[in-house]
CSV table of C-alpha atoms in Angstrom, one decimal:
chain,number,residue,atom,x,y,z
A,943,UNK,CA,0.2,43.2,-13.3
A,944,UNK,CA,2.8,40.4,-13.8
A,945,UNK,CA,2.1,36.8,-13.1
A,946,UNK,CA,4.1,34.9,-11.2
A,947,UNK,CA,5.4,31.8,-12.5
A,948,UNK,CA,5.1,28.7,-9.9
A,949,UNK,CA,7.5,26.0,-10.0
A,950,UNK,CA,6.1,22.7,-11.4
A,951,UNK,CA,5.2,20.4,-8.8
A,952,UNK,CA,4.8,16.6,-9.7
A,953,UNK,CA,1.9,15.7,-7.4
A,954,UNK,CA,3.1,12.0,-6.9
A,955,UNK,CA,6.6,13.1,-5.7
A,956,UNK,CA,6.5,16.3,-4.0
A,957,UNK,CA,7.0,15.8,-0.2
A,958,UNK,CA,4.4,18.2,0.7
A,959,UNK,CA,1.7,16.7,-1.4
A,960,UNK,CA,2.6,13.1,-0.3
A,961,UNK,CA,2.4,14.3,3.3
A,962,UNK,CA,-1.1,15.8,3.0
A,963,UNK,CA,-2.4,12.8,1.1
A,964,UNK,CA,-1.0,10.6,3.8
A,965,UNK,CA,-2.4,12.7,6.7
A,966,UNK,CA,-5.9,12.6,4.9
A,967,UNK,CA,-5.8,8.9,4.8
A,968,UNK,CA,-5.1,8.3,8.2
A,969,UNK,CA,-1.2,7.6,8.0
A,970,UNK,CA,1.2,8.4,10.7
A,971,UNK,CA,4.0,10.5,9.5
A,972,UNK,CA,7.7,10.5,10.6
A,973,UNK,CA,10.7,11.9,8.7
A,974,UNK,CA,14.4,10.9,9.3
A,975,UNK,CA,17.5,12.0,7.8
A,976,UNK,CA,19.5,9.5,5.7
A,977,UNK,CA,22.7,9.6,4.0
A,978,UNK,CA,23.8,11.8,0.7
A,979,UNK,CA,21.5,14.5,1.3
A,980,UNK,CA,18.4,12.4,1.3
A,981,UNK,CA,15.7,11.9,3.7
A,982,UNK,CA,13.2,9.5,4.5
A,983,UNK,CA,9.4,9.9,4.9
A,984,UNK,CA,8.0,7.0,7.1
A,985,UNK,CA,4.3,6.2,6.6
A,986,UNK,CA,2.4,3.8,8.9
A,987,UNK,CA,-1.0,2.9,9.0
A,988,UNK,CA,-2.4,-0.3,10.8
A,989,UNK,CA,0.1,-3.2,9.9
A,990,UNK,CA,1.4,-1.3,6.6
A,991,UNK,CA,4.7,0.5,6.4
A,992,UNK,CA,5.6,2.9,3.3
A,993,UNK,CA,9.1,4.3,3.4
A,994,UNK,CA,9.6,7.1,0.7
A,995,UNK,CA,13.2,8.2,-0.1
A,996,UNK,CA,13.2,11.8,-0.7
A,997,UNK,CA,16.1,13.9,-2.3
A,998,UNK,CA,15.2,17.7,-2.3
A,999,UNK,CA,11.8,17.3,-1.3
A,1000,UNK,CA,11.1,15.1,-3.9
A,1001,UNK,CA,10.5,11.5,-3.8
A,1002,UNK,CA,12.6,9.1,-5.8
A,1003,UNK,CA,11.8,5.6,-4.5
A,1004,UNK,CA,9.1,4.1,-2.1
A,1005,UNK,CA,9.3,0.6,-0.2
A,1006,UNK,CA,6.1,-1.2,0.9
A,1007,UNK,CA,6.0,-3.4,4.1
A,1008,UNK,CA,3.0,-5.5,4.0
A,1009,UNK,CA,0.9,-6.8,6.8
A,1010,UNK,CA,2.6,-9.9,7.7
A,1011,UNK,CA,6.0,-9.2,6.6
A,1012,UNK,CA,8.7,-8.0,9.0
A,1013,UNK,CA,10.8,-6.1,6.2
A,1014,UNK,CA,9.5,-4.1,3.2
A,1015,UNK,CA,9.1,-6.5,0.4
A,1016,UNK,CA,8.1,-4.3,-2.6
A,1017,UNK,CA,9.4,-1.4,-4.3
A,1018,UNK,CA,7.0,0.9,-6.1
A,1019,UNK,CA,7.3,3.9,-8.3
A,1020,UNK,CA,5.5,7.2,-7.5
A,1021,UNK,CA,2.5,6.7,-9.5
A,1022,UNK,CA,1.7,3.4,-7.8
A,1023,UNK,CA,2.3,4.9,-4.1
A,1024,UNK,CA,-0.6,7.1,-4.4
A,1025,UNK,CA,-2.7,3.9,-4.7
A,1026,UNK,CA,-1.3,2.6,-1.6
A,1027,UNK,CA,-1.8,6.0,0.3
A,1028,UNK,CA,-5.4,6.2,-0.9
A,1029,UNK,CA,-6.4,2.5,-0.6
A,1030,UNK,CA,-9.3,1.5,1.4
A,1031,UNK,CA,-8.4,0.9,4.8
A,1032,UNK,CA,-10.5,-1.8,5.9
A,1033,UNK,CA,-10.0,-3.8,2.9
A,1034,UNK,CA,-6.0,-3.2,3.1
A,1035,UNK,CA,-5.9,-4.5,6.5
A,1036,UNK,CA,-8.4,-7.5,6.3
A,1037,UNK,CA,-5.6,-9.8,5.0
A,1038,UNK,CA,-2.0,-10.5,5.4
A,1039,UNK,CA,0.6,-11.9,2.9
A,1040,UNK,CA,0.9,-15.9,3.5
A,1041,UNK,CA,-2.7,-16.2,5.2
A,1042,UNK,CA,-5.0,-19.0,4.2
A,1043,UNK,CA,-8.0,-17.8,2.7
A,1044,UNK,CA,-11.1,-19.2,0.7
A,1045,UNK,CA,-12.4,-17.8,-2.5
A,1046,UNK,CA,-15.7,-19.3,-3.6
A,1047,UNK,CA,-15.1,-23.1,-3.3
A,1048,UNK,CA,-11.3,-22.7,-3.8
A,1049,UNK,CA,-8.6,-22.5,-0.9
A,1050,UNK,CA,-5.3,-20.8,-1.3
A,1051,UNK,CA,-2.7,-18.5,0.1
A,1052,UNK,CA,-2.4,-14.6,-0.1
A,1053,UNK,CA,0.9,-13.7,-2.2
A,1054,UNK,CA,0.0,-9.9,-2.7
A,1055,UNK,CA,-2.5,-7.1,-1.5
A,1056,UNK,CA,-3.1,-4.4,-4.3
A,1057,UNK,CA,-5.1,-1.3,-3.9
A,1058,UNK,CA,-7.1,-0.9,-7.3
A,1059,UNK,CA,-8.5,2.5,-6.0
A,1060,UNK,CA,-9.9,4.1,-3.2
A,1061,UNK,CA,-12.7,1.8,-2.7
A,1062,UNK,CA,-11.4,-1.6,-4.1
A,1063,UNK,CA,-8.4,-3.7,-3.1
A,1064,UNK,CA,-7.4,-7.0,-4.7
A,1065,UNK,CA,-5.6,-10.1,-3.5
A,1066,UNK,CA,-3.2,-12.2,-5.6
A,1067,UNK,CA,-4.3,-15.7,-4.3
A,1068,UNK,CA,-2.1,-18.7,-5.1
A,1069,UNK,CA,-4.7,-21.6,-5.0
A,1070,UNK,CA,-3.9,-25.3,-3.7
A,1071,UNK,CA,-4.6,-26.5,-7.2
A,1072,UNK,CA,-1.8,-24.5,-8.6
A,1073,UNK,CA,-3.9,-21.9,-10.3
A,1074,UNK,CA,-3.7,-18.1,-9.4
A,1075,UNK,CA,-6.2,-15.5,-9.1
A,1076,UNK,CA,-6.9,-11.8,-8.2
A,1077,UNK,CA,-10.2,-11.4,-6.4
A,1078,UNK,CA,-11.5,-8.3,-4.6
A,1079,UNK,CA,-11.3,-8.5,-1.0
A,1080,UNK,CA,-14.8,-8.4,-0.8
A,1081,UNK,CA,-15.0,-11.9,-2.3
A,1082,UNK,CA,-12.4,-13.4,0.1
A,1083,UNK,CA,-12.8,-15.1,3.4
A,1084,UNK,CA,-10.4,-16.1,5.9
A,1085,UNK,CA,-9.8,-19.9,6.3
A,1086,UNK,CA,-11.0,-20.8,9.7
A,1087,UNK,CA,-8.6,-22.5,12.0
A,1088,UNK,CA,-9.9,-26.2,12.8
A,1089,UNK,CA,-9.7,-27.2,16.1
A,1090,UNK,CA,-8.6,-30.8,17.1
């Protein structure tokens, strides 16, 4: 009996693997052809959008559109894309870029949202005193609107 050799598949860049992960994690999936024999895989969930550029079924770039942004504002490598696909849905959607938040006794503005793994999401917060921090979303609350 001979053994059949299987082509090597990079789990971070294969179209079928990305699609399967996205489907399992609740992302809506659309594909569209692009120029020069490439295609795009468009993944949306809540207010997040990931556009993955594919050539011959292999991802070579991904752009992230954060909640609160009209256009993609970050390009990530294929190794980081999996973190966004699997990121904790509720924590990823709890805050928006540019939102005022309170962390402990400090107030500031959300500058970035970074999934650490499937259960933890960090925010990059620029505090009013000029410092910055990366608290988990579970330690952050939205600054309440003051009614006059």
